[in-house]
mmCIF file of C-alpha atoms in Angstrom:
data_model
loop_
_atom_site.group_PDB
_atom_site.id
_atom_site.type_symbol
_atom_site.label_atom_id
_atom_site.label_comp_id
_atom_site.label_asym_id
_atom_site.label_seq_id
_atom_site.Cartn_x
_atom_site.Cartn_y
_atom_site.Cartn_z
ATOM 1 C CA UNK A 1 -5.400 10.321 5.557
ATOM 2 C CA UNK A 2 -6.725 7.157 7.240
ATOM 3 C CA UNK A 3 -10.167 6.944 5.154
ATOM 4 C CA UNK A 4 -13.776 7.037 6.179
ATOM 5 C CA UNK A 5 -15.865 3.915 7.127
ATOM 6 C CA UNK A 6 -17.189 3.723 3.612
ATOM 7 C CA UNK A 7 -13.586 3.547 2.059
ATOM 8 C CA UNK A 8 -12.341 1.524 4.614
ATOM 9 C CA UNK A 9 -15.052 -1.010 3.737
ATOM 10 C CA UNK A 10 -13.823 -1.180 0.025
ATOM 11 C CA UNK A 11 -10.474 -1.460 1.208
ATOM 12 C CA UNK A 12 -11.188 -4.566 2.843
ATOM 13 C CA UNK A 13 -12.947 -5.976 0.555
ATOM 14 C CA UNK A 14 -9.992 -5.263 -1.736
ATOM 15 C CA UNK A 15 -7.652 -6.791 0.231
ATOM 16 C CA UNK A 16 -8.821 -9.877 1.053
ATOM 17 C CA UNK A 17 -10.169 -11.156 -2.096
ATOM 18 C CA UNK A 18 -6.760 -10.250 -3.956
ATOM 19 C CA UNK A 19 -5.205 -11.751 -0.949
ATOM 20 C CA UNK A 20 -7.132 -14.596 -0.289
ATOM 21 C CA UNK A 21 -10.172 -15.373 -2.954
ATOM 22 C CA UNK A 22 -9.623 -16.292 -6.688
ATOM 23 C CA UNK A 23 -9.806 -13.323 -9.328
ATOM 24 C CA UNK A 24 -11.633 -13.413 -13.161
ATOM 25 C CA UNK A 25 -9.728 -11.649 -15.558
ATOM 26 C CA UNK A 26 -12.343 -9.140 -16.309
ATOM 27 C CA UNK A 27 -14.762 -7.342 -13.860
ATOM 28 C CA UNK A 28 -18.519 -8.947 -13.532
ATOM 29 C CA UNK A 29 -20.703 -6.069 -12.254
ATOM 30 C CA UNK A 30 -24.264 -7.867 -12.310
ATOM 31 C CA UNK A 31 -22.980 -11.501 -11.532
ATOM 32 C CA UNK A 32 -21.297 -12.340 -8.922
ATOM 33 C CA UNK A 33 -19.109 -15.406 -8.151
ATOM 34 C CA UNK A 34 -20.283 -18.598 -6.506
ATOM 35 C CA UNK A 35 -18.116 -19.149 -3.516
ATOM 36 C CA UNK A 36 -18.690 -21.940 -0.817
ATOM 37 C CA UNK A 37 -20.229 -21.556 2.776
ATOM 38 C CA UNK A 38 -17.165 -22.307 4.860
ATOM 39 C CA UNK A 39 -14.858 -19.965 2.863
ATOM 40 C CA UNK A 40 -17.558 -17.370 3.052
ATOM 41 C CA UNK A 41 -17.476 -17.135 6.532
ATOM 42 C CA UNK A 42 -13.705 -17.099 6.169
ATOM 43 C CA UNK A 43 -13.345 -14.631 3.752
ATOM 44 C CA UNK A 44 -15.712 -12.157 5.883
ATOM 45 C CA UNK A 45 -14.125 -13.236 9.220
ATOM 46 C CA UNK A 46 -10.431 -11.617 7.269
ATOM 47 C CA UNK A 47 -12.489 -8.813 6.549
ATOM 48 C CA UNK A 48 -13.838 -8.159 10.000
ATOM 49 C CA UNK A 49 -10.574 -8.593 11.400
ATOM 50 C CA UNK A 50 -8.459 -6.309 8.752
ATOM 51 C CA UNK A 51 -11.572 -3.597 9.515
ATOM 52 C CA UNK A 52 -11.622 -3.774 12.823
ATOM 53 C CA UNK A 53 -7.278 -3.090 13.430
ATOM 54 C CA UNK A 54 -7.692 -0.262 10.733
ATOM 55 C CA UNK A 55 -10.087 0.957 13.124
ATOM 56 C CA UNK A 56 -8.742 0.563 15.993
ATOM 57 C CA UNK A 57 -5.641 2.113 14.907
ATOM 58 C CA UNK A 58 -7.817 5.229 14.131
ATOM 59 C CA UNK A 59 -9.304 5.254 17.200
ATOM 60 C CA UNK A 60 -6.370 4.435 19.818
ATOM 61 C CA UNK A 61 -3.474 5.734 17.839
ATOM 62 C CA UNK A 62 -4.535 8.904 16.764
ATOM 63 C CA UNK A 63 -0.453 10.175 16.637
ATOM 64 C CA UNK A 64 0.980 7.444 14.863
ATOM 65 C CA UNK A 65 1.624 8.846 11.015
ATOM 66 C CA UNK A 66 -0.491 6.567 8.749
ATOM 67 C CA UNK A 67 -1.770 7.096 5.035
ATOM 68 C CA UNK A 68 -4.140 5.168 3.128
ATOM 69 C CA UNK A 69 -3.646 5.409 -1.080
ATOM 70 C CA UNK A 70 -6.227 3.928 -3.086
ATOM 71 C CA UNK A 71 -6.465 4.120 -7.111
ATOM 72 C CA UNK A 72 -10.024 4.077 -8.921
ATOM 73 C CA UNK A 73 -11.366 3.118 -11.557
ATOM 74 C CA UNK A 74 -12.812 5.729 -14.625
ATOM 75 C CA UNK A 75 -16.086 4.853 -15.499
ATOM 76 C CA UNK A 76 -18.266 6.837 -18.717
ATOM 77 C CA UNK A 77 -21.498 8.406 -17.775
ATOM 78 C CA UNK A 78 -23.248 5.898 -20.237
ATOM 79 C CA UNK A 79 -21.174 2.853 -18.404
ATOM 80 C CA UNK A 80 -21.806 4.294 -15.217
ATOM 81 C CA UNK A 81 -25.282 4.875 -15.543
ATOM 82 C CA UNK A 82 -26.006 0.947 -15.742
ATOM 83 C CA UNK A 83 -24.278 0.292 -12.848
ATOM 84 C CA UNK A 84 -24.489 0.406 -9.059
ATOM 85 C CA UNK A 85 -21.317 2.615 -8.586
ATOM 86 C CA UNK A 86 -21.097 5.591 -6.366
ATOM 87 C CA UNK A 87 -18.717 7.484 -8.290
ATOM 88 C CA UNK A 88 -17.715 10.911 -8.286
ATOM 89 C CA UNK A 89 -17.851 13.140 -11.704
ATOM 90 C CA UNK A 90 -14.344 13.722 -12.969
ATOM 91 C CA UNK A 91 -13.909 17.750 -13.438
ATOM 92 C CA UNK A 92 -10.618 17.780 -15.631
ATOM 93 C CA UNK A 93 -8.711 15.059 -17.367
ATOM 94 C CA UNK A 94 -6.121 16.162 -15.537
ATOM 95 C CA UNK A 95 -7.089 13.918 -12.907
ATOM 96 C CA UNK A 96 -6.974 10.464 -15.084
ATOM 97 C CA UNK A 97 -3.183 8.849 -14.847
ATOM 98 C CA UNK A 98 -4.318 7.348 -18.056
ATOM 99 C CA UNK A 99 -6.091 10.189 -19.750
ATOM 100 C CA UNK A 100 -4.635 8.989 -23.128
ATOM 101 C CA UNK A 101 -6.303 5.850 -23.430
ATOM 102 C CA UNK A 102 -9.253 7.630 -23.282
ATOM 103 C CA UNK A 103 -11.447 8.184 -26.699
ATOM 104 C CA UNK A 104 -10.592 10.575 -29.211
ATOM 105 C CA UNK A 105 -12.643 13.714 -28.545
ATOM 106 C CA UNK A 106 -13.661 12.361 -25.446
ATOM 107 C CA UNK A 107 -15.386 15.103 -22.746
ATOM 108 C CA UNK A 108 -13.736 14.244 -19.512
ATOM 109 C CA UNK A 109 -17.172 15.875 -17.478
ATOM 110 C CA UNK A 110 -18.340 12.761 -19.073
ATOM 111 C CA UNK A 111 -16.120 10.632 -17.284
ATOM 112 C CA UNK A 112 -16.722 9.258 -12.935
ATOM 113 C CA UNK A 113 -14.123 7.643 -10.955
ATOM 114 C CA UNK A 114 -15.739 4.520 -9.417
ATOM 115 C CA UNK A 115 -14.662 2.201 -7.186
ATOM 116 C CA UNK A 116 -11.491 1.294 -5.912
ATOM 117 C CA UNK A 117 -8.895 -1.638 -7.943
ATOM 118 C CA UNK A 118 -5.594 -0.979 -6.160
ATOM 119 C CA UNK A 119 -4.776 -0.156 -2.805
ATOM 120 C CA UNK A 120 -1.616 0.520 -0.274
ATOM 121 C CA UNK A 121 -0.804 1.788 2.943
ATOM 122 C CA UNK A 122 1.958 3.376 4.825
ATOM 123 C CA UNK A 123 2.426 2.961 8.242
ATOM 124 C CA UNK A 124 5.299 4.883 10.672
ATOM 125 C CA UNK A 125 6.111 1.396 12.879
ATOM 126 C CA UNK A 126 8.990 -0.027 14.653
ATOM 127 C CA UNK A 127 11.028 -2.427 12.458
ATOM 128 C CA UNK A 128 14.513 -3.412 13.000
ATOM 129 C CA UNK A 129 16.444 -4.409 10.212
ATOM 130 C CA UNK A 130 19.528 -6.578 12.098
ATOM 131 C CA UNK A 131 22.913 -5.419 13.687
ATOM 132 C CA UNK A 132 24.845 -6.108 10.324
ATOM 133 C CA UNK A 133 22.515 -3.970 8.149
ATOM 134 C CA UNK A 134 24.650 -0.629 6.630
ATOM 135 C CA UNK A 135 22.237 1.867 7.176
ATOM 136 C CA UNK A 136 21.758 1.443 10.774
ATOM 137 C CA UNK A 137 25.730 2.285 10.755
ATOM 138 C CA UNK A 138 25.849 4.673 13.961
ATOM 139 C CA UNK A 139 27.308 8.236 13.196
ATOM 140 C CA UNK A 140 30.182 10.071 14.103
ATOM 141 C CA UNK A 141 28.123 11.770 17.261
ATOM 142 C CA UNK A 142 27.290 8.300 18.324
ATOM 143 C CA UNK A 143 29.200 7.300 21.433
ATOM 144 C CA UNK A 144 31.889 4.778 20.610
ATOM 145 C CA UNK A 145 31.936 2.998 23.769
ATOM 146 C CA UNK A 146 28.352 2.374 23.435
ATOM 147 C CA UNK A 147 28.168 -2.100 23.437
ATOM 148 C CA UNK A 148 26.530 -4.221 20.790
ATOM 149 C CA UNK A 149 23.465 -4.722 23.363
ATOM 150 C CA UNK A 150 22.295 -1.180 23.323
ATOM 151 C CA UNK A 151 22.736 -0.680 19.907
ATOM 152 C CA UNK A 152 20.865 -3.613 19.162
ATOM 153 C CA UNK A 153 17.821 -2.125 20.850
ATOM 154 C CA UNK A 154 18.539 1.325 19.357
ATOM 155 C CA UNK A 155 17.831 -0.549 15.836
ATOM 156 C CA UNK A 156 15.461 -2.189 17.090
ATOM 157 C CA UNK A 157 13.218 0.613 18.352
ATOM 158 C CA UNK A 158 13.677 2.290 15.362
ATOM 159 C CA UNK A 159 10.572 3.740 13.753
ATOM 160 C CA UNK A 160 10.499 3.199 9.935
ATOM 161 C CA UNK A 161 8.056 4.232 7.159
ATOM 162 C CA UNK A 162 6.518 0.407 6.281
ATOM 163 C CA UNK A 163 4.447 -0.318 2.938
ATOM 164 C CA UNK A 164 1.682 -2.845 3.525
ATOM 165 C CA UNK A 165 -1.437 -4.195 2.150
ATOM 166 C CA UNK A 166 0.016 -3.351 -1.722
ATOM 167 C CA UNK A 167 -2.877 -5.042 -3.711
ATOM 168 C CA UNK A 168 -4.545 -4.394 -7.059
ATOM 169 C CA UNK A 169 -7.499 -6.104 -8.765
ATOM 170 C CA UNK A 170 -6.150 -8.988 -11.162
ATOM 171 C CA UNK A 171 -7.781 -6.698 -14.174
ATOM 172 C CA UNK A 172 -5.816 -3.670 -13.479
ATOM 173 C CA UNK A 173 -2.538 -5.591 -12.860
ATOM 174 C CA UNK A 174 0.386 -4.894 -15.627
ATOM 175 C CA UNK A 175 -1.245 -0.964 -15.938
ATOM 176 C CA UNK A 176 1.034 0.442 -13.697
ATOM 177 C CA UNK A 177 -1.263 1.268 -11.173
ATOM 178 C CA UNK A 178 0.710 -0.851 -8.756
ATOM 179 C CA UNK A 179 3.971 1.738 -9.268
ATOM 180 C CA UNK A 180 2.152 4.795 -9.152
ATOM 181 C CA UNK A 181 0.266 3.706 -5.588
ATOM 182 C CA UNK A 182 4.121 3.365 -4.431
ATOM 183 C CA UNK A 183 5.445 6.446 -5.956
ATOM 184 C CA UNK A 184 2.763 7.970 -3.620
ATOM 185 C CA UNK A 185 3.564 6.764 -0.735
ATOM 186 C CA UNK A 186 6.962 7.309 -1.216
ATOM 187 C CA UNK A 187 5.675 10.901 -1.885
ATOM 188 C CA UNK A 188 3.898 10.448 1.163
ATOM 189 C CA UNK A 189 6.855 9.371 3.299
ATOM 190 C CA UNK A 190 8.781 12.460 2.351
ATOM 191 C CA UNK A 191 5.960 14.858 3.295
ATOM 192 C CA UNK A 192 5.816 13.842 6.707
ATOM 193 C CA UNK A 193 8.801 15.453 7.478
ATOM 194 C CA UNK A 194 9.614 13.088 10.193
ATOM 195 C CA UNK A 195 13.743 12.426 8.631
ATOM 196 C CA UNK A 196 12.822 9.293 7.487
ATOM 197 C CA UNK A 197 15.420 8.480 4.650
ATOM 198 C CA UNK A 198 14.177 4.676 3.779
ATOM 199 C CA UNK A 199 10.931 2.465 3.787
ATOM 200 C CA UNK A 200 10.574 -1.488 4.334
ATOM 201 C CA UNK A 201 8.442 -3.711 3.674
ATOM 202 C CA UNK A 202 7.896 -7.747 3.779
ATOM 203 C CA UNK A 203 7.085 -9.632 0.653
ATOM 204 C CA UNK A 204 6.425 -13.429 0.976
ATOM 205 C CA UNK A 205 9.010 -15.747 -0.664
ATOM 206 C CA UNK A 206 6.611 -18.038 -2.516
ATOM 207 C CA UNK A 207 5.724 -14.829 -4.562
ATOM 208 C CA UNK A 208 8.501 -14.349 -7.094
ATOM 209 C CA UNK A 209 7.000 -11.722 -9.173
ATOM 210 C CA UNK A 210 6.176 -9.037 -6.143
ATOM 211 C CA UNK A 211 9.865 -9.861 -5.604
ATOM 212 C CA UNK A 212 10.918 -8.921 -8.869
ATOM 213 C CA UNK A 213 8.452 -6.250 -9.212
ATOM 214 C CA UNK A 214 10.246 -4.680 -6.049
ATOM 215 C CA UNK A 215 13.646 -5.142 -6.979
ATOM 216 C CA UNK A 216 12.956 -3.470 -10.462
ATOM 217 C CA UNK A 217 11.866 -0.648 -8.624
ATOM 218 C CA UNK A 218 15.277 -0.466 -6.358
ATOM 219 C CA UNK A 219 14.047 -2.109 -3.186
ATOM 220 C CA UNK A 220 17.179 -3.670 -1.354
ATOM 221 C CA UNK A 221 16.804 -7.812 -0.076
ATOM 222 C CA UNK A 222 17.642 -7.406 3.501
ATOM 223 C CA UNK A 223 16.725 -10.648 5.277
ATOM 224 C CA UNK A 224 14.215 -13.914 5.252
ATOM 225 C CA UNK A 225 12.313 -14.124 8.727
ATOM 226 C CA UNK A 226 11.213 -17.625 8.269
ATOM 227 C CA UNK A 227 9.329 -17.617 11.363
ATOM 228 C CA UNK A 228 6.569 -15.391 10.221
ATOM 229 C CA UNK A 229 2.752 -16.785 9.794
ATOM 230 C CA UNK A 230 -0.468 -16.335 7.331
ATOM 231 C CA UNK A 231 -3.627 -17.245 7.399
ATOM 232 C CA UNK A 232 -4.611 -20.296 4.764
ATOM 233 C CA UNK A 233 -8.098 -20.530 3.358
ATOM 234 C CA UNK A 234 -7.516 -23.599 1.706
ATOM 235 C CA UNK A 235 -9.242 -26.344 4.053
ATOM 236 C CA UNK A 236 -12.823 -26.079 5.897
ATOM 237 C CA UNK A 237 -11.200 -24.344 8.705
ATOM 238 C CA UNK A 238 -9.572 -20.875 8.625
ATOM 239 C CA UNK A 239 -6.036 -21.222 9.971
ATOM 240 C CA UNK A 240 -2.416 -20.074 10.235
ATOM 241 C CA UNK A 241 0.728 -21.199 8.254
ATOM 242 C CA UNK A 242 4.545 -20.729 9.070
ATOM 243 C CA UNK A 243 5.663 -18.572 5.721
ATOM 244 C CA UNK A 244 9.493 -16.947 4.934
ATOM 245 C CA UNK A 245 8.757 -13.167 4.418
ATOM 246 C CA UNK A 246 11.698 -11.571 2.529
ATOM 247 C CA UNK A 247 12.166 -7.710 4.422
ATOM 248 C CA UNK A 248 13.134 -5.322 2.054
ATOM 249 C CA UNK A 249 14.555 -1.811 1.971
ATOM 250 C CA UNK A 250 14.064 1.455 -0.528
ATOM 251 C CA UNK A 251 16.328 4.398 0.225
ATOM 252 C CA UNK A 252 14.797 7.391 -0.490
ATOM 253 C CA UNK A 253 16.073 10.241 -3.082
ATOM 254 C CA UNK A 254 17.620 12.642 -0.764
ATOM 255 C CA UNK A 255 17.354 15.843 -3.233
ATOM 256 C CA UNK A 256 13.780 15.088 -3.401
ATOM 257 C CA UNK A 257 13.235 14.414 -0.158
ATOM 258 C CA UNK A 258 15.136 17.704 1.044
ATOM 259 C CA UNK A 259 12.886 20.493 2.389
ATOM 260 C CA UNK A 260 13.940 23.189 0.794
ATOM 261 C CA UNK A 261 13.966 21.228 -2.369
ATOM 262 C CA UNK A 262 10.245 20.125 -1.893
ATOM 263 C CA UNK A 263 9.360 24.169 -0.711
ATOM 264 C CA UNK A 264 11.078 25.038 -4.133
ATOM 265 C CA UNK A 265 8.849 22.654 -6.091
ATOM 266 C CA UNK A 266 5.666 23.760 -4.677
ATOM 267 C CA UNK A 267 5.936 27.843 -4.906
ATOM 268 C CA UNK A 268 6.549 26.917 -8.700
ATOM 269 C CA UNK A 269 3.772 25.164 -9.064
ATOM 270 C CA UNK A 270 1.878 21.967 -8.534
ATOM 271 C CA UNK A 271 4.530 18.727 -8.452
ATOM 272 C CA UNK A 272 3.707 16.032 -10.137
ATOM 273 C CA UNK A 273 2.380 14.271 -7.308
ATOM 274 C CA UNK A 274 0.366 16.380 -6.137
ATOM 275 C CA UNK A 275 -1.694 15.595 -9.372
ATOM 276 C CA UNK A 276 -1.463 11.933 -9.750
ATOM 277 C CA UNK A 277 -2.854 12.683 -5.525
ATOM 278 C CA UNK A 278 -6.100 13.546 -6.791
ATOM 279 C CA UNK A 279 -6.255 11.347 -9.977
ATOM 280 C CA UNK A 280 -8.146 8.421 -10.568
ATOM 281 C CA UNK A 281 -5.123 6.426 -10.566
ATOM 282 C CA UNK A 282 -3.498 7.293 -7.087
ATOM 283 C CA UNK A 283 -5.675 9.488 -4.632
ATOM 284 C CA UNK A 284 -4.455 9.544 -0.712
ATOM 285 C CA UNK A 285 -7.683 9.044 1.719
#
């Protein structure tokens, strides 16, 4: 779904201090960090901005396929008690990813998801991928006398499935919450039913480890777009950087993907999926 004001708040919030402000390694709940002036006005210009297009998008683009995943954290009645959290009480352990870490005995009523630590989006948008790219190969029904120029636009215009905004609290990081938001939304992806057979996304090249985190996870290196931009918080003023964005590729598991396959899956019972969807770990908004 494309999430309700209040989640869309903690979304941004999410996103732009993963993105843009320092992290501690642990969570403070009752003290909060010391940041300057000028980047505060920064920080919540980002977050007016990123709240505002996820709003608009709702708003003006009503058709466009669009899914919001965010993971939560599992707070204790005890824990939660002490803090300002608007959680909602855990019926089954079931619904924790992690139920084993939790304490021997433990009663999972006892147990409220909380707020949000990881978060990802997928968006149906145009993205070409370049003439020389494999899988934009036209098929046998495709007109052979067709020139380079229109099949250039045909790639061009293509619509593909495209994973943004993949972020998770610096806490969380290394639990595998980050893989289970993206088995979701390639989950996600193949329930829309729209023949999509791949997703892309653009990781920055100064950020070696999402790059390896993607490749371990069979995302394909496709290109460097050196000519793309992002906005630097470093100096007084709020501005915008040249940056090389590496566009990647993930082909999706056709037998999973197929129809009939998934219709098979879910007359025999709930898929896996569909529980990590309403866990604390992955849950789509």
């Amino acid at each position: 779904g494309r999430g309700t004001k209040k989640e869309i708040e903690e979304i941004t919030q999410l996103c732009v201090d993963v993105f843009f402000n320092a992290q501690e390694d642990v969570p403070t709940n009752n003290d909060k960090k010391s940041t300057a002036p000028w980047k505060a006005v920064q920080l919540a210009y980002l977050r007016n901005y990123q709240r505002g297009d996820i709003l608009s998008r709702n708003a003006f683009k009503k058709d466009q396929l669009v899914d919001l995943i965010v993971a939560r954290r599992v707070y204790s009645v005890d824990e939660s008690s002490n803090m300002n959290v608007i959680a909602n009480k855990i019926d089954s352990a079931d619904q924790i990813f992690n139920a084993d870490q939790l304490p021997a005995g433990g009663d999972e009523s006892k147990f409220y998801a909380g707020e949000i630590i990881g978060y990802c989006e997928m968006v149906e948008k145009k993205f070409g991928l370049g003439g020389n790219f494999e899988g934009d190969e036209p098929n046998d029904d495709d007109n052979e006398e067709e020139d380079d120029d229109e099949k250039e636009v045909k790639m061009e215009e293509k619509l593909r499935p495209y994973l943004g905004n993949l972020s998770v609290v610096k806490y969380a990081r290394r639990s595998g919450v980050g893989s289970k938001l993206m088995d979701e939304g390639e989950q996600v992806v193949r329930e829309w039913d729209a023949g999509h057979t791949e997703i892309v996304l653009q990781v920055e090249e100064d950020n070696p480890s999402a790059v390896q985190f993607y490749k371990r996870r069979g995302w394909e290196f496709v290109f460097a777009d050196p000519t793309c931009r992002r906005y630097d918080t470093s100096g007084f003023f709020l501005k915008e950087s040249r940056v090389t964005k590496y566009a990647m590729i993930k082909r999706l598991d056709q037998q999973i993907a197929d129809q009939n396959g998934l219709k098979e899956a879910n007359d025999a019972g709930e898929s896996l999926m569909d529980k990590l969807r309403n866990s604390f770990f992955v849950s789509k908004q």
